[in-house]
PDB file of C-alpha atoms in Angstrom:
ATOM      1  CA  UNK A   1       4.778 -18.251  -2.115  1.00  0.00           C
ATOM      2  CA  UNK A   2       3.235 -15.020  -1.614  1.00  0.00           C
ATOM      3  CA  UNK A   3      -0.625 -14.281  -1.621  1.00  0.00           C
ATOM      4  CA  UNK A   4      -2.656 -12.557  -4.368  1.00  0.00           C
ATOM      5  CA  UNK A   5      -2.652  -8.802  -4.267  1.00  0.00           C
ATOM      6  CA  UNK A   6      -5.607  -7.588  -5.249  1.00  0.00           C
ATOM      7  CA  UNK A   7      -4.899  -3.866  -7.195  1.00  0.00           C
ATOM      8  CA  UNK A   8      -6.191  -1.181  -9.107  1.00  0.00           C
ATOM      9  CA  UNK A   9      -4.712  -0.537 -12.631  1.00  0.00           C
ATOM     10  CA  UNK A  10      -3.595   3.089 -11.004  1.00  0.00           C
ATOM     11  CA  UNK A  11      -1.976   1.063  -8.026  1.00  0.00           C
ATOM     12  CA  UNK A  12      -0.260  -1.838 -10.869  1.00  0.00           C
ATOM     13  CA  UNK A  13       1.039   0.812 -12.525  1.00  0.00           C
ATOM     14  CA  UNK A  14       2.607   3.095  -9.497  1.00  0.00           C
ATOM     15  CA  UNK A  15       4.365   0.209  -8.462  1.00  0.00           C
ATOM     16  CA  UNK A  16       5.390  -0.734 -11.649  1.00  0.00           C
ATOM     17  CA  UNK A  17       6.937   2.854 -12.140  1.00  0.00           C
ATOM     18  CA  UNK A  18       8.855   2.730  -8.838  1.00  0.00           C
ATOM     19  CA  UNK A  19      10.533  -0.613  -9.648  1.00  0.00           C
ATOM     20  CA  UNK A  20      11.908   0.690 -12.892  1.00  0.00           C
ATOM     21  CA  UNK A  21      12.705   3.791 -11.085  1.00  0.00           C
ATOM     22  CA  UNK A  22      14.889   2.040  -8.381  1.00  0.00           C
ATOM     23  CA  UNK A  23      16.012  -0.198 -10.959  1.00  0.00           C
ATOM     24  CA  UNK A  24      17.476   2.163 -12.818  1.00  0.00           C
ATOM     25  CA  UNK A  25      18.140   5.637 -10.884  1.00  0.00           C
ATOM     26  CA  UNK A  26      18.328   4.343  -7.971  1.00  0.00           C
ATOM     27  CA  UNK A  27      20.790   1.573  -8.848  1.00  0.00           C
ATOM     28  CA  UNK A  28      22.793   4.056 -10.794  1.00  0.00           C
ATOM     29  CA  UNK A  29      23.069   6.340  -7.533  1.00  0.00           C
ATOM     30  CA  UNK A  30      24.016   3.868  -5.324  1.00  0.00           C
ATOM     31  CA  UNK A  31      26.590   2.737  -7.266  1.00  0.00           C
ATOM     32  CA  UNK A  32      28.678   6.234  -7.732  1.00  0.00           C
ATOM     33  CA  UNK A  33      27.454   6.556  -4.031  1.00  0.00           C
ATOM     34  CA  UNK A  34      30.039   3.393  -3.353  1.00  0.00           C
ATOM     35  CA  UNK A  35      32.601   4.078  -6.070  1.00  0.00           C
ATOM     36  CA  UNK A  36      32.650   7.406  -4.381  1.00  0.00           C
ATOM     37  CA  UNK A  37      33.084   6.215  -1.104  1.00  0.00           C
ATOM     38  CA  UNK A  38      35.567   3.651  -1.981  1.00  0.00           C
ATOM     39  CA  UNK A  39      37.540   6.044  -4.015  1.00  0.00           C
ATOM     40  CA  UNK A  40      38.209   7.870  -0.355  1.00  0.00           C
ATOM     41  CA  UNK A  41      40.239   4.638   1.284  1.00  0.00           C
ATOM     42  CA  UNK A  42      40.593   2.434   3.792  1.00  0.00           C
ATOM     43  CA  UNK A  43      37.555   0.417   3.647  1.00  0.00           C
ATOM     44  CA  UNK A  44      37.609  -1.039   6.734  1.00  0.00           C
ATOM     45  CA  UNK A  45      37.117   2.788   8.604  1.00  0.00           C
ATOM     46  CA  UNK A  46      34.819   4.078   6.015  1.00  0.00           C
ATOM     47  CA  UNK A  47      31.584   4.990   7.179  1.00  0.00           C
ATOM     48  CA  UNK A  48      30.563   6.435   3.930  1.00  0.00           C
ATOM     49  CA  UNK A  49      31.132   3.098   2.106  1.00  0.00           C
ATOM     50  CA  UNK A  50      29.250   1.041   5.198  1.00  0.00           C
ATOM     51  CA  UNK A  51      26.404   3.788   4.603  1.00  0.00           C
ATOM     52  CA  UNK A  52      26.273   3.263   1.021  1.00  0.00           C
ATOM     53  CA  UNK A  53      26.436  -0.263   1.295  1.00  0.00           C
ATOM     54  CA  UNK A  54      23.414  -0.687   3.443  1.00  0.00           C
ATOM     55  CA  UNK A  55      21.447   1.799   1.345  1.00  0.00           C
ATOM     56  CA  UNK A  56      22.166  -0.411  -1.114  1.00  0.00           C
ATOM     57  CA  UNK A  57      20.924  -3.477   0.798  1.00  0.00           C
ATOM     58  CA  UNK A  58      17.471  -1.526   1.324  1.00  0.00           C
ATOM     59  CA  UNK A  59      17.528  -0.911  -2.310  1.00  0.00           C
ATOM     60  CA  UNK A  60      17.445  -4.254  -3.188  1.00  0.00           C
ATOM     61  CA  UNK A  61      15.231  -5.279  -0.796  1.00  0.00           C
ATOM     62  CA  UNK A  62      12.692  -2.708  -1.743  1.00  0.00           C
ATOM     63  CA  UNK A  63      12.629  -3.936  -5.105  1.00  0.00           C
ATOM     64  CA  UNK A  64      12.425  -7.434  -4.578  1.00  0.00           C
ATOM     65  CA  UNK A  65       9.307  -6.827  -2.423  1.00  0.00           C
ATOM     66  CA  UNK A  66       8.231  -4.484  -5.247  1.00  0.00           C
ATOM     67  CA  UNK A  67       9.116  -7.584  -7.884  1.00  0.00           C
ATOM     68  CA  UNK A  68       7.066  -9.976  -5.748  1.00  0.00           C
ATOM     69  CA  UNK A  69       3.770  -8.094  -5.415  1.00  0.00           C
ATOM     70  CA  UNK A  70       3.877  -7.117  -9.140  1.00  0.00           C
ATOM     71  CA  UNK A  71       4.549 -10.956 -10.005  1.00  0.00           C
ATOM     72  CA  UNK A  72       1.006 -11.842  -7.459  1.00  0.00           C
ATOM     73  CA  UNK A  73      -0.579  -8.821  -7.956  1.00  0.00           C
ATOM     74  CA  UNK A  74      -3.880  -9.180  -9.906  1.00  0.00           C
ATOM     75  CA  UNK A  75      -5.604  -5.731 -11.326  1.00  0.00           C
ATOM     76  CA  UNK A  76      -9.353  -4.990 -10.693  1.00  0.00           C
ATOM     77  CA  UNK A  77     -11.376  -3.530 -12.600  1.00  0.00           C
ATOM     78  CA  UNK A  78     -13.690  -1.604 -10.389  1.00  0.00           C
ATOM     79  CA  UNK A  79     -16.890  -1.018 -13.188  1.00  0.00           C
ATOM     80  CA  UNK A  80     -17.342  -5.073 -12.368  1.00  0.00           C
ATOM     81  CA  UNK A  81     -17.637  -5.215  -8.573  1.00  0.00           C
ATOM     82  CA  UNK A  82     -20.660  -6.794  -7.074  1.00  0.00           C
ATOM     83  CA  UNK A  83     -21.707  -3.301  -4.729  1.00  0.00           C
ATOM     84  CA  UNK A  84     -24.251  -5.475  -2.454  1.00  0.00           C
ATOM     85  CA  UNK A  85     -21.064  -5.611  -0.239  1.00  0.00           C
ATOM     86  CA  UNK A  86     -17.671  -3.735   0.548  1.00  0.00           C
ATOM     87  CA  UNK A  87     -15.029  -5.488  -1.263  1.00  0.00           C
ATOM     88  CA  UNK A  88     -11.596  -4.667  -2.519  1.00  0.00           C
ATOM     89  CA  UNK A  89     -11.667  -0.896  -4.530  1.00  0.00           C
ATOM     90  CA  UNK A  90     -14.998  -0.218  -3.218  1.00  0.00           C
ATOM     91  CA  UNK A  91     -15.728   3.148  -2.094  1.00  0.00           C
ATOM     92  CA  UNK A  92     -18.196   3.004   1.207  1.00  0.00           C
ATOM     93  CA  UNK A  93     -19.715   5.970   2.857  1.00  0.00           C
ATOM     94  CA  UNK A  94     -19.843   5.222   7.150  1.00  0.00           C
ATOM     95  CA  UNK A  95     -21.419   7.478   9.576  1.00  0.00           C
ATOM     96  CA  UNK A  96     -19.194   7.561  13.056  1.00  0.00           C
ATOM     97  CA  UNK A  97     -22.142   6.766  15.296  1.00  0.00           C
ATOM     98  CA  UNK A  98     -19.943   7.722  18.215  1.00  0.00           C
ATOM     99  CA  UNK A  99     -18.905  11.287  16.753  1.00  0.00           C
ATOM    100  CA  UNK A 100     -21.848  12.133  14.038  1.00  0.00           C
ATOM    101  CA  UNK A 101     -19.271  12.364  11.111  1.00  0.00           C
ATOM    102  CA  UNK A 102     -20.166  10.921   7.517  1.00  0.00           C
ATOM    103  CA  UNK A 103     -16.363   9.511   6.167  1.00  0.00           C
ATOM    104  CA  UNK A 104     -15.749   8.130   2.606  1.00  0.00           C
ATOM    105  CA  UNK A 105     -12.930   5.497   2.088  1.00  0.00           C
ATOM    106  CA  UNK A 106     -11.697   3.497  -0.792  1.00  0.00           C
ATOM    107  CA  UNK A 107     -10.598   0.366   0.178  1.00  0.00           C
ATOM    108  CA  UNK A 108      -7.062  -0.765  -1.468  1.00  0.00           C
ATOM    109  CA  UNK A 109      -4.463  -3.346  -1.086  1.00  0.00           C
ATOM    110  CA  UNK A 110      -1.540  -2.260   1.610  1.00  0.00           C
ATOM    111  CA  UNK A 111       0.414  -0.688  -1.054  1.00  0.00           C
ATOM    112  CA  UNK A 112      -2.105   1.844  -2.439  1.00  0.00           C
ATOM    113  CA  UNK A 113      -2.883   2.780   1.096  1.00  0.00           C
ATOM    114  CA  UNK A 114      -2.857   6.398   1.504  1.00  0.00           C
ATOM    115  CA  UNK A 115      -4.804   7.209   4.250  1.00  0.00           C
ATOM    116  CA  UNK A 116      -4.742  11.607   3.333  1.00  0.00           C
ATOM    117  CA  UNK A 117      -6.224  10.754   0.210  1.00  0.00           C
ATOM    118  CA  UNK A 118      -9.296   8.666   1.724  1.00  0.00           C
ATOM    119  CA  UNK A 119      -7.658   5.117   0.456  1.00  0.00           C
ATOM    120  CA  UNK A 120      -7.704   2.380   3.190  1.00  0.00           C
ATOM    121  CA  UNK A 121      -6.402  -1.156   3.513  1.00  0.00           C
ATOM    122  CA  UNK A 122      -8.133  -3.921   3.743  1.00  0.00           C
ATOM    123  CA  UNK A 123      -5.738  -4.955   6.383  1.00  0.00           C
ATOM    124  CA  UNK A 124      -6.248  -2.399   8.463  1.00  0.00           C
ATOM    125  CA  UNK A 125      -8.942  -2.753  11.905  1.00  0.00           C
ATOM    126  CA  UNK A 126     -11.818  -0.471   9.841  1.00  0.00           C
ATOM    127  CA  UNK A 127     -11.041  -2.365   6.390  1.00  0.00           C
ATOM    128  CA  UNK A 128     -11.068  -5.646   8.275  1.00  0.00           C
ATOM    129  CA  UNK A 129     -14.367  -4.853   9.836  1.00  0.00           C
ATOM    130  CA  UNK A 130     -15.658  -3.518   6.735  1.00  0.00           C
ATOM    131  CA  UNK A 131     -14.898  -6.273   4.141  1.00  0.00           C
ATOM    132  CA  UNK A 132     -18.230  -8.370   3.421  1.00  0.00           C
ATOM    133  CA  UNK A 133     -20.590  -6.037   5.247  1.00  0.00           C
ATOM    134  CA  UNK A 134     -23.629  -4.393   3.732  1.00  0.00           C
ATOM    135  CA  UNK A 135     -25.600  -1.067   3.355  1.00  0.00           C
ATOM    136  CA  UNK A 136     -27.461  -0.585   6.544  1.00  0.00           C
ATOM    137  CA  UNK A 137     -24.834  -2.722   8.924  1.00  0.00           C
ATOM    138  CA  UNK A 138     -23.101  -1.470  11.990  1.00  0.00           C
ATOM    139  CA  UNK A 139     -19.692  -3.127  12.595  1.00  0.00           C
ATOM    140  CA  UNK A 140     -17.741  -2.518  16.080  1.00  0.00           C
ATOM    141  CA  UNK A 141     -14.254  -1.722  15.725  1.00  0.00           C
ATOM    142  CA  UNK A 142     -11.098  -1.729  17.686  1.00  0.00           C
ATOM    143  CA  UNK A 143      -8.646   1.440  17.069  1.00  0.00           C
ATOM    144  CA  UNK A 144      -5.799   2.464  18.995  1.00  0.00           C
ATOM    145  CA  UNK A 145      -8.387   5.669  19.975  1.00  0.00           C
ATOM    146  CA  UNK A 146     -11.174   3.319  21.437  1.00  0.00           C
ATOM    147  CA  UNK A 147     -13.741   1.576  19.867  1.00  0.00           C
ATOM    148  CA  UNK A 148     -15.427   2.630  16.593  1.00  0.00           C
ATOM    149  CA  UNK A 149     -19.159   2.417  16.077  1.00  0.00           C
ATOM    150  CA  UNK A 150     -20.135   2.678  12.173  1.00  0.00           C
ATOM    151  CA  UNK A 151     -22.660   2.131   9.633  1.00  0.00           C
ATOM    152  CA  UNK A 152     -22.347   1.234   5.995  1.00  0.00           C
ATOM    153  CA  UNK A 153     -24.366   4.199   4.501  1.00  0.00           C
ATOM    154  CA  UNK A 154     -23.635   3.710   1.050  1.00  0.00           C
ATOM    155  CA  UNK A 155     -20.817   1.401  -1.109  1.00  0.00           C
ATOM    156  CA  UNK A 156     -19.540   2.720  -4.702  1.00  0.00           C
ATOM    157  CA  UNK A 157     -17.136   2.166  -6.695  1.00  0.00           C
TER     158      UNK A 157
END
């Protein structure tokens, strides 16, 4: 059984928009991709068919993965989080002690992270560190560029 993914109602419904989209497109393409292929011979020395065939592998994959976190995915609604710590779709303003440098993240579920538009999982080392924390804590974290020094300067959501 797979966890509860805590997500956004922006999040739900991105991934709910892919899965129909690879349900339907994406299907569809694959499948003239291998009627193509197959049209051109000898399977068995076809590397377009053995290309479309494990496209069509990922395919499905992706959208049973996509099927699964929709089925444990529960929405948030962020206008009722408790702000007296980070949690889930929180926004929290940290100062870099090491660097000087004010950064704002939102912290999502792994498949809202987008890391250019200032969304963060809660699986990664900073959300991790993060989670549970208050205004006016320093947490130490572990990065692949050395450690991090930061304080919680503010949590919104």
């Amino acid at each position: 059984m797979s966890k509860v993914q805590y997500l956004s109602q922006e999040g739900f419904d991105k991934l709910e928009a892919e899965l129909k989209d690879l349900k339907t497109r994406g299907r569809k393409e694959i499948a003239e991709d291998i009627a193509e292929a197959r049209a051109k011979g000898d399977l068995s020395e076809n590397a377009e068919y053995d290309a479309a065939k494990e496209a069509q592998g990922h395919l499905e994959d992706r959208i049973t993965k996509l099927e699964d976190a929709l089925a444990n995915a529960r929405v948030l609604d962020a206008n009722e989080l408790d702000l007296s710590q980070v949690r889930i779709l929180t926004t929290v303003t940290i100062l870099n002690k090491k660097v000087g440098k004010e950064m704002k993240y939102t912290l999502v579920s792994p498949n809202e992270a987008d890391f250019a538009a200032g969304k963060i999982s809660v699986e990664s080392p900073i959300g991790k560190a993060l989670i549970g924390k208050a205004i006016g804590e320093t947490v130490h974290v572990d990065v692949p560029a050395g450690k991090l020094e930061l304080e919680i300067l503010d949590i919104q959501v």
